[in-house]
Structure formats: C-alpha cells, structure tokens
XYZ file of C-alpha atoms in Angstrom:
433
model
C 1.243 -3.137 -42.688
C 0.804 -2.959 -39.328
C 0.716 -6.069 -37.116
C -2.641 -6.972 -35.292
C -0.480 -6.136 -31.683
C 0.442 -2.855 -33.297
C -2.888 -2.135 -34.543
C -4.622 -2.799 -30.828
C -2.041 -0.516 -29.374
C -2.932 2.330 -32.128
C -6.714 1.953 -31.415
C -6.285 2.898 -27.874
C -4.083 5.799 -28.838
C -6.928 6.970 -31.562
C -9.698 6.382 -29.300
C -10.046 8.205 -25.957
C -12.928 6.539 -25.510
C -11.721 2.864 -25.890
C -8.849 3.874 -23.702
C -11.349 5.059 -21.166
C -13.118 2.149 -21.400
C -9.753 0.269 -20.620
C -8.799 1.884 -17.489
C -12.245 1.805 -15.932
C -12.524 -2.235 -16.372
C -8.945 -2.498 -15.294
C -9.653 -0.280 -12.250
C -12.893 -2.877 -11.463
C -10.577 -5.994 -11.863
C -7.918 -4.495 -9.569
C -10.537 -3.743 -6.970
C -11.795 -7.217 -7.437
C -8.373 -8.680 -6.560
C -8.133 -6.265 -3.587
C -11.509 -7.579 -1.578
C -9.687 -11.188 -1.838
C -6.301 -9.962 -1.094
C -7.641 -8.023 1.843
C -9.369 -11.003 3.346
C -5.915 -12.743 2.980
C -4.288 -10.384 5.178
C -6.529 -10.982 8.259
C -4.174 -14.215 9.448
C -0.736 -12.509 9.736
C -2.494 -9.548 11.459
C -4.804 -11.368 13.920
C -3.108 -14.762 14.697
C 0.266 -15.172 13.544
C 1.859 -13.996 16.870
C -0.509 -16.525 18.790
C 0.215 -19.424 16.267
C 4.056 -19.035 17.096
C 3.350 -18.665 20.989
C 1.503 -21.674 20.833
C 3.904 -23.748 18.918
C 6.962 -22.286 21.159
C 5.284 -22.276 24.411
C 6.720 -19.037 25.270
C 5.895 -15.663 24.786
C 9.554 -14.450 23.860
C 9.170 -15.002 20.503
C 5.704 -13.705 19.850
C 6.806 -10.837 17.708
C 9.080 -12.612 15.473
C 5.772 -13.662 12.979
C 5.469 -9.868 12.445
C 9.079 -9.345 11.682
C 9.038 -12.178 9.189
C 6.406 -11.077 7.451
C 7.180 -7.769 7.254
C 11.033 -9.209 6.010
C 9.236 -11.388 3.456
C 6.967 -8.248 2.439
C 10.184 -6.288 1.688
C 11.596 -8.579 -0.721
C 8.880 -9.471 -2.413
C 7.932 -5.781 -3.055
C 10.993 -5.740 -4.775
C 10.818 -8.572 -6.827
C 6.812 -7.979 -7.745
C 8.080 -4.652 -9.052
C 10.684 -6.101 -11.560
C 8.401 -8.643 -12.705
C 5.922 -6.204 -13.403
C 7.920 -3.949 -14.884
C 9.911 -6.624 -17.182
C 6.368 -8.838 -18.121
C 3.638 -6.278 -17.189
C 1.335 -6.117 -13.816
C -0.726 -9.141 -14.991
C 2.290 -11.584 -14.225
C 3.728 -9.997 -11.569
C 0.707 -9.162 -9.341
C -0.470 -12.592 -10.132
C 2.838 -14.138 -9.340
C 3.243 -12.500 -5.921
C -0.883 -13.173 -4.592
C -0.548 -16.713 -5.604
C 3.380 -17.483 -3.766
C 1.690 -15.780 -0.700
C -0.894 -18.403 -1.164
C 1.438 -20.978 -1.123
C 3.040 -19.418 1.953
C -0.267 -19.698 3.659
C -0.687 -23.347 2.992
C 2.839 -23.850 4.203
C 1.658 -22.007 7.590
C -1.198 -24.675 7.904
C 1.202 -27.376 7.307
C 3.840 -26.484 9.535
C 1.020 -26.206 12.350
C -0.041 -29.454 11.395
C 3.537 -30.841 11.993
C 4.413 -28.974 15.032
C 7.393 -27.424 12.522
C 8.731 -23.980 13.798
C 11.395 -23.582 11.585
C 8.807 -24.437 8.597
C 6.778 -21.947 9.807
C 8.976 -19.018 9.827
C 10.023 -19.742 6.305
C 6.510 -20.070 5.078
C 5.582 -16.680 7.139
C 8.096 -15.027 5.066
C 6.801 -16.472 1.783
C 3.132 -15.334 3.179
C 4.565 -11.637 3.398
C 4.654 -11.714 -0.682
C 0.602 -11.672 -0.365
C 0.804 -8.664 1.701
C 3.282 -6.839 -0.387
C 1.429 -7.570 -3.472
C -1.860 -6.139 -1.919
C -0.323 -3.165 -1.721
C 1.471 -3.118 -4.700
C -1.537 -3.673 -6.810
C -2.437 0.165 -5.752
C -0.472 1.048 -8.527
C -1.898 -0.773 -11.545
C -5.433 1.115 -11.466
C -3.383 4.216 -11.827
C -1.357 2.923 -15.114
C -3.833 4.389 -17.525
C -4.907 7.239 -15.708
C -4.568 10.814 -16.435
C -3.112 13.081 -13.757
C -6.364 13.899 -12.427
C -7.783 10.563 -11.980
C -4.780 9.010 -10.191
C -5.257 9.797 -6.429
C -9.069 8.447 -6.970
C -7.928 5.399 -8.977
C -5.417 4.694 -6.046
C -8.454 5.252 -3.296
C -10.816 3.602 -5.037
C -8.543 -0.089 -4.905
C -7.910 0.955 -1.076
C -11.427 1.083 -0.277
C -12.154 -2.409 -1.799
C -9.315 -3.499 0.359
C -11.055 -2.633 3.430
C -14.092 -4.940 2.802
C -11.832 -7.920 2.878
C -9.578 -6.706 5.815
C -12.855 -6.244 7.902
C -14.178 -9.644 6.654
C -11.144 -11.542 7.453
C -10.625 -10.754 10.845
C -14.355 -11.878 11.436
C -13.986 -15.003 9.900
C -11.521 -16.263 12.600
C -13.613 -18.485 14.650
C -15.301 -19.755 11.813
C -12.080 -20.599 10.199
C -10.741 -21.669 13.449
C -14.098 -24.519 13.621
C -13.350 -25.472 10.257
C -9.651 -26.294 10.944
C -10.375 -28.380 13.758
C -13.098 -30.176 11.663
C -10.541 -31.467 8.926
C -8.263 -31.937 11.690
C -5.530 -29.172 11.750
C -4.562 -26.544 14.835
C -7.470 -24.128 14.920
C -5.144 -20.880 14.935
C -4.254 -22.414 11.416
C -7.421 -22.027 9.855
C -7.393 -18.213 9.123
C -4.340 -19.375 7.057
C -6.594 -21.661 5.001
C -8.941 -18.568 4.303
C -5.617 -16.352 3.830
C -4.551 -19.313 1.071
C -7.856 -19.074 -0.955
C -8.015 -15.445 -0.757
C -4.621 -14.986 -1.996
C -4.764 -17.529 -4.688
C -8.256 -16.552 -5.848
C -6.890 -12.570 -5.969
C -3.898 -13.839 -8.020
C -6.388 -15.833 -10.560
C -8.625 -13.109 -10.960
C -5.523 -10.730 -11.846
C -4.289 -13.512 -14.393
C -7.507 -14.364 -16.230
C -9.248 -10.936 -16.038
C -6.275 -8.227 -16.425
C -6.081 -8.563 -20.314
C -4.644 -6.333 -21.793
C -1.654 -5.427 -19.604
C -2.330 -1.714 -18.238
C 1.345 -1.165 -17.868
C 2.240 -2.788 -21.339
C -0.673 -0.445 -22.978
C 0.816 2.281 -20.956
C 4.621 2.033 -21.877
C 3.545 1.503 -25.492
C 1.507 4.778 -25.394
C 4.038 6.865 -23.959
C 6.697 5.373 -26.334
C 4.506 6.552 -29.359
C 4.086 10.118 -27.642
C 7.768 10.116 -27.422
C 8.599 9.347 -30.807
C 5.939 11.675 -32.177
C 7.584 14.530 -29.879
C 10.748 13.924 -31.156
C 9.708 14.051 -34.907
C 8.058 17.689 -33.894
C 11.628 18.437 -32.011
C 9.277 19.000 -29.082
C 10.214 16.394 -26.876
C 12.172 17.469 -23.668
C 12.458 15.043 -20.891
C 12.921 16.506 -17.192
C 14.563 14.242 -15.086
C 15.475 16.796 -12.246
C 11.542 17.248 -11.606
C 11.256 13.289 -11.556
C 13.911 12.872 -8.817
C 12.601 15.796 -6.864
C 9.223 14.037 -6.971
C 10.412 10.538 -6.143
C 12.190 11.821 -3.144
C 9.139 13.716 -2.015
C 6.339 11.012 -2.399
C 8.883 8.656 -0.513
C 9.338 10.780 2.107
C 5.450 11.292 2.626
C 4.824 7.745 2.365
C 7.856 6.501 4.977
C 7.269 9.314 7.365
C 3.751 8.757 7.677
C 4.137 4.818 8.037
C 6.973 5.401 10.544
C 4.637 7.376 12.679
C 1.244 5.619 12.481
C 2.983 2.351 13.009
C 4.893 3.293 15.954
C 1.735 5.010 17.943
C -0.509 2.072 16.638
C 1.788 -0.466 17.947
C 2.369 0.989 21.446
C -1.576 1.876 22.074
C -2.812 -1.431 22.904
C 0.310 -1.890 25.396
C -0.453 1.634 27.235
C -4.091 0.897 27.351
C -3.870 -2.673 28.841
C -1.274 -0.767 31.357
C -3.888 1.614 32.349
C -6.868 -0.960 32.692
C -8.554 -1.128 29.411
C -9.867 -4.558 28.754
C -9.445 -6.331 25.185
C -12.733 -4.971 23.916
C -11.793 -1.630 24.488
C -8.414 -2.161 23.138
C -10.161 -3.857 19.969
C -12.679 -0.685 19.565
C -10.000 1.737 19.282
C -8.138 -0.291 17.139
C -10.887 -1.164 14.747
C -11.842 3.047 14.465
C -7.982 3.393 13.899
C -7.968 0.592 10.945
C -11.250 2.175 9.845
C -10.081 5.478 9.238
C -6.859 3.951 7.547
C -8.975 2.877 4.569
C -12.899 3.744 4.655
C -11.763 8.001 4.112
C -9.934 7.152 0.856
C -12.606 7.769 -2.138
C -13.282 11.253 -0.448
C -8.896 11.402 0.030
C -8.629 10.313 -3.640
C -10.757 13.014 -5.002
C -9.247 15.749 -2.507
C -5.665 14.782 -3.845
C -6.768 14.999 -7.124
C -8.861 18.272 -6.773
C -6.684 20.146 -4.109
C -3.307 18.946 -4.918
C -0.734 16.241 -3.490
C 1.247 19.113 -1.797
C -1.994 20.598 0.167
C -2.908 16.976 0.978
C 0.643 15.957 2.332
C 0.684 19.000 4.321
C -2.385 18.152 5.603
C -1.320 14.372 6.461
C 1.622 16.119 8.547
C -1.091 18.351 10.584
C -3.448 15.454 11.094
C -0.553 13.123 12.204
C 0.647 16.043 14.703
C -2.557 16.450 16.494
C -2.888 12.280 16.499
C 0.364 12.635 18.437
C -0.832 15.320 20.782
C -4.186 13.921 21.860
C -2.562 10.460 22.248
C -0.060 12.001 24.583
C -1.943 14.382 26.389
C -5.501 12.509 26.476
C -6.502 10.796 30.008
C -5.376 7.396 29.795
C -8.867 6.284 31.169
C -10.768 8.339 28.435
C -11.958 5.830 25.553
C -13.392 8.489 23.510
C -10.142 10.565 23.237
C -8.078 7.846 22.556
C -10.695 6.830 19.808
C -10.377 10.112 18.147
C -6.570 10.426 18.660
C -6.064 6.734 16.766
C -8.970 7.642 14.070
C -6.741 10.829 13.596
C -3.524 8.694 13.139
C -5.279 6.490 10.609
C -6.672 9.677 8.793
C -3.027 11.193 8.475
C -1.566 7.982 7.354
C -4.366 7.812 4.689
C -3.769 11.271 3.677
C -0.124 10.837 3.147
C -0.128 7.296 1.302
C -2.549 8.434 -1.234
C -1.081 11.576 -1.650
C 2.822 9.996 -1.838
C 1.560 7.370 -4.000
C 0.057 10.097 -6.600
C 3.338 11.915 -6.452
C 5.293 8.682 -7.065
C 3.218 8.196 -10.166
C 3.362 11.334 -11.587
C 7.119 11.694 -11.331
C 7.696 8.209 -13.028
C 7.561 7.066 -16.627
C 6.057 3.684 -17.618
C 9.158 2.132 -18.807
C 10.675 2.417 -15.359
C 7.531 2.917 -13.393
C 6.860 -0.323 -11.861
C 10.098 -1.038 -10.885
C 10.745 2.176 -9.111
C 7.486 1.701 -7.533
C 8.584 -1.921 -6.132
C 11.926 -0.481 -4.897
C 10.440 2.398 -2.817
C 7.441 -0.294 -1.338
C 10.409 -1.931 0.087
C 11.604 1.313 1.942
C 8.011 1.716 3.141
C 8.023 -1.627 4.495
C 11.252 -1.262 6.264
C 9.816 1.748 7.937
C 6.740 0.185 9.420
C 9.153 -2.512 10.235
C 11.364 0.200 11.861
C 8.642 2.019 13.535
C 7.242 -0.886 15.479
C 10.354 -1.974 16.786
C 11.737 1.337 17.869
C 8.337 2.170 19.536
C 8.995 -0.780 22.075
C 12.336 0.366 22.597
C 10.998 4.145 22.942
C 8.435 3.371 25.603
C 10.410 1.165 27.622
C 13.029 3.683 28.461
C 10.825 7.086 28.393
C 6.847 6.759 27.969
C 3.805 6.254 25.629
C 3.373 10.146 26.272
C 7.208 10.513 24.781
C 6.514 8.411 21.745
C 3.043 10.097 20.716
C 4.867 13.633 21.127
C 8.114 12.455 18.999
C 5.780 10.812 16.387
C 3.786 13.932 16.020
C 6.562 16.309 15.730
C 8.049 13.899 13.258
C 5.140 13.969 11.041
C 5.816 18.089 10.619
C 8.911 17.387 8.416
C 6.546 16.549 5.638
C 5.950 20.386 5.289
C 9.470 21.288 4.584
C 9.861 18.260 2.425
C 6.965 19.299 0.084
C 7.262 22.834 -0.048
C 10.820 22.340 -1.030
C 9.390 20.102 -3.822
C 6.780 22.862 -4.980
C 9.570 25.555 -4.766
C 11.892 23.356 -7.438
C 8.807 23.072 -9.635
C 8.552 26.788 -9.509
C 12.221 27.152 -10.210
C 12.209 24.532 -12.849
C 9.037 25.955 -14.796
C 10.764 29.572 -14.554
C 13.930 28.477 -16.147
C 11.843 26.219 -19.087
C 9.785 29.470 -19.790
C 13.172 31.526 -19.970
C 14.598 28.999 -22.213
C 11.426 29.348 -24.458
C-alpha cells in the first residue's frame, strides 16, 4: 500500500493538469517573493558606499561595500544551492533571504554604533539576500517543461523589477524614518532591506508547498525507474557537460561586459561635464533594459531557441560597446541607447544561459550545480567592475567599451560549438539505434 507522500507524488505524475496548476502556483509564489527581494537590493546599490564614506570620513574605501556584498553573494550562492539540493528550494531560498535580512539589521546597528568592522561583516551577510534573489529565478523552472523554462525565468525577473524600482525611490522616505527613530539617515534603506528580505523569506517558507524541486526530483526518479524497467534509459552525460559549459560561458561573459561598461559610464560622463541627473537618467534606462524586456525575451528563448538568443546577446553587446566607445561624449541620447543595448544584451544572455543550465541538469543535482555556477557569475561581476577601473585609468573609456564589445563576440563560437556537439551526438545515437 502506498504511503500518503508517495500517493501525493503519483497524483502529480498521473495528472498533468494537477502538475500544471502546481507549476503556476509555484511561479506566483516565487514572483511574489521576488518583488520583496528586489526592494531589498536597493540599499546596497544606492547607499552602501555612501554609508562607508560617512563612517570612515574618506573616499578611499567607498568601493569596499560593493566588494564585500559581492563576496558575500558568491559564498551565499554556493550555500543556498547546496541547502536547496539537500532540503528543497523552500528551505534554501527562505534561509538565504532571512539571513540577508539579518545582515541588513546588522548594518543598521553598525551605523548606530559607528562600528566600521561590524559594518563590513554585516555587508558580507547582507550579500546572502542578493545571491538568493538571483537564485530564486531557478525555482520557477523546476516544474516547467523545456518550452516553458525561459518564460518562467523571465517572469520572475520582471517581478524583481517592481521591487528594484520601488526601493531606490523610497530611499529619502526611509532616511527620514531612520532619523525619526534615532539612527543615521543612510541606514534607513537597510531597514527597508531587512523588512523586504525577511518578508521574501517568509513568503517562500509559508507558501512554497509542496516543494517544486522535491516534486521534480521524484518525478524524474519515477520516470528513470520506468525507463530502466523498459530498457529505454540512456543518460547522456556528455551533452549535459557541454550544455553547462556553454550556459555558464554565456552568463559569465555577459556579466563581465555589462558590469565593466556600466561601472565606468558614470565616471566617463562626469569627466565630460554631465551632472548627476543626466547620469541617473542613463543608468535608469540601463537598469530598465536589464529587466523589463524579460517577458518578451523569455518567449523568444523558448520559441526561437537558446542558441539564437545567445548569439543575439553577443551581437547586441557588441553594438552597445561600439556605440559607447564612439558616441560623442556630450550626446546624452547616444549614451542612453548604448546603455540600453548593454542592458538588453545582458538580459538576452542571462535568460538564454540560465535556460541552458536548467536544460543540462537533472533534478537530482540541479540546485547544487546552479548554486556553484552563480558563484562564477558573482565573481565575474566583481572582476568586471574591478578591472574596468584599471583599464580606463591606463587607457580610456573608449578602449574599455571596444574591448567589452569584442569580448562579447566569444559567445558566438561558444554556442556554435555547443550546437555542433549536439548534432554529432544525435548522429551517433541514431547510428547506434
């Protein structure tokens, strides 16, 4: 006689309609958590450097918060991935968000005590929230079929936009609230982050039942047992490794190029006489282009294919680099277009690369692998940001933009190599049959 749990799993296997309803529910819950998670990102991006500058009384270490958040994010991506693999998405993601919220509370306490060491330690912990916000995009894909995965990824990314846009607009209000309760104004956005990250974690902990990754693992095991019983099970590990390599390459390269050019654009503009308002407009268009096209991008990746959209990412980033390099320094319109293309190219690359990663992993190892790869994405972003300053200091913004655009072209041979490998494998399989 089947146990209640086994009976529940079999009900999803035997009822595609029930599984479809669960998939939609999971996507709704993850999307809801992403709205809160996006709002939690605002503090680190907006005032982290300013808070360190105020507490230290110097500009020399203003870049340290960004580095610490990135390092914390990389470490957390690894841990959240492993927690998710062992205990399910619900446990891994809710833990990551809540830990990020506790880090935000620690930043507020550090500001109140004027303790720089505590500030830096808590910024590392705060990085767990940013890592988890990125990891959550995978949860919506666990129960999606291959033709739905990119759309699921893009849906969660669009939901992140709402929080990410709302967060910075609440900075001034949260600063006033911070002063009202007797803490430094610049710590106010971290109060918002604490509430947002903890709410995101609670939404997932309470509502993400049954766990989508656990269901996906058991459905995969059930299908494998049936296939083995019918002598039709033939795992193809070479294809998986190739797909992982290409998916990771696409995401890492797009992250390096995007972060490098984006980081130095405000510096380039300031040196050429643009004010903070103009810089804000350009970066605002850039961030909008990173997330808002996601719904369309997801449909294109599912319909047109991962390979085509990865190539489109490389070409779009190339045009962004060329335009940023050769646009007249006083042309706001061309800089807006260049940074918008940069965000769009990143969007194409992240969604197509993520879809390839999901395609290339089995549920039994999926979350662990995804967490490991997100470490490389975080470190790629940190490297792109750090190296961009060195390149511009020793050459120019033109050189950086051209170099980034040309680097993005490596995506094309990478995905063609993947495609050739798939064709070759299919040919061998057909001959063996």
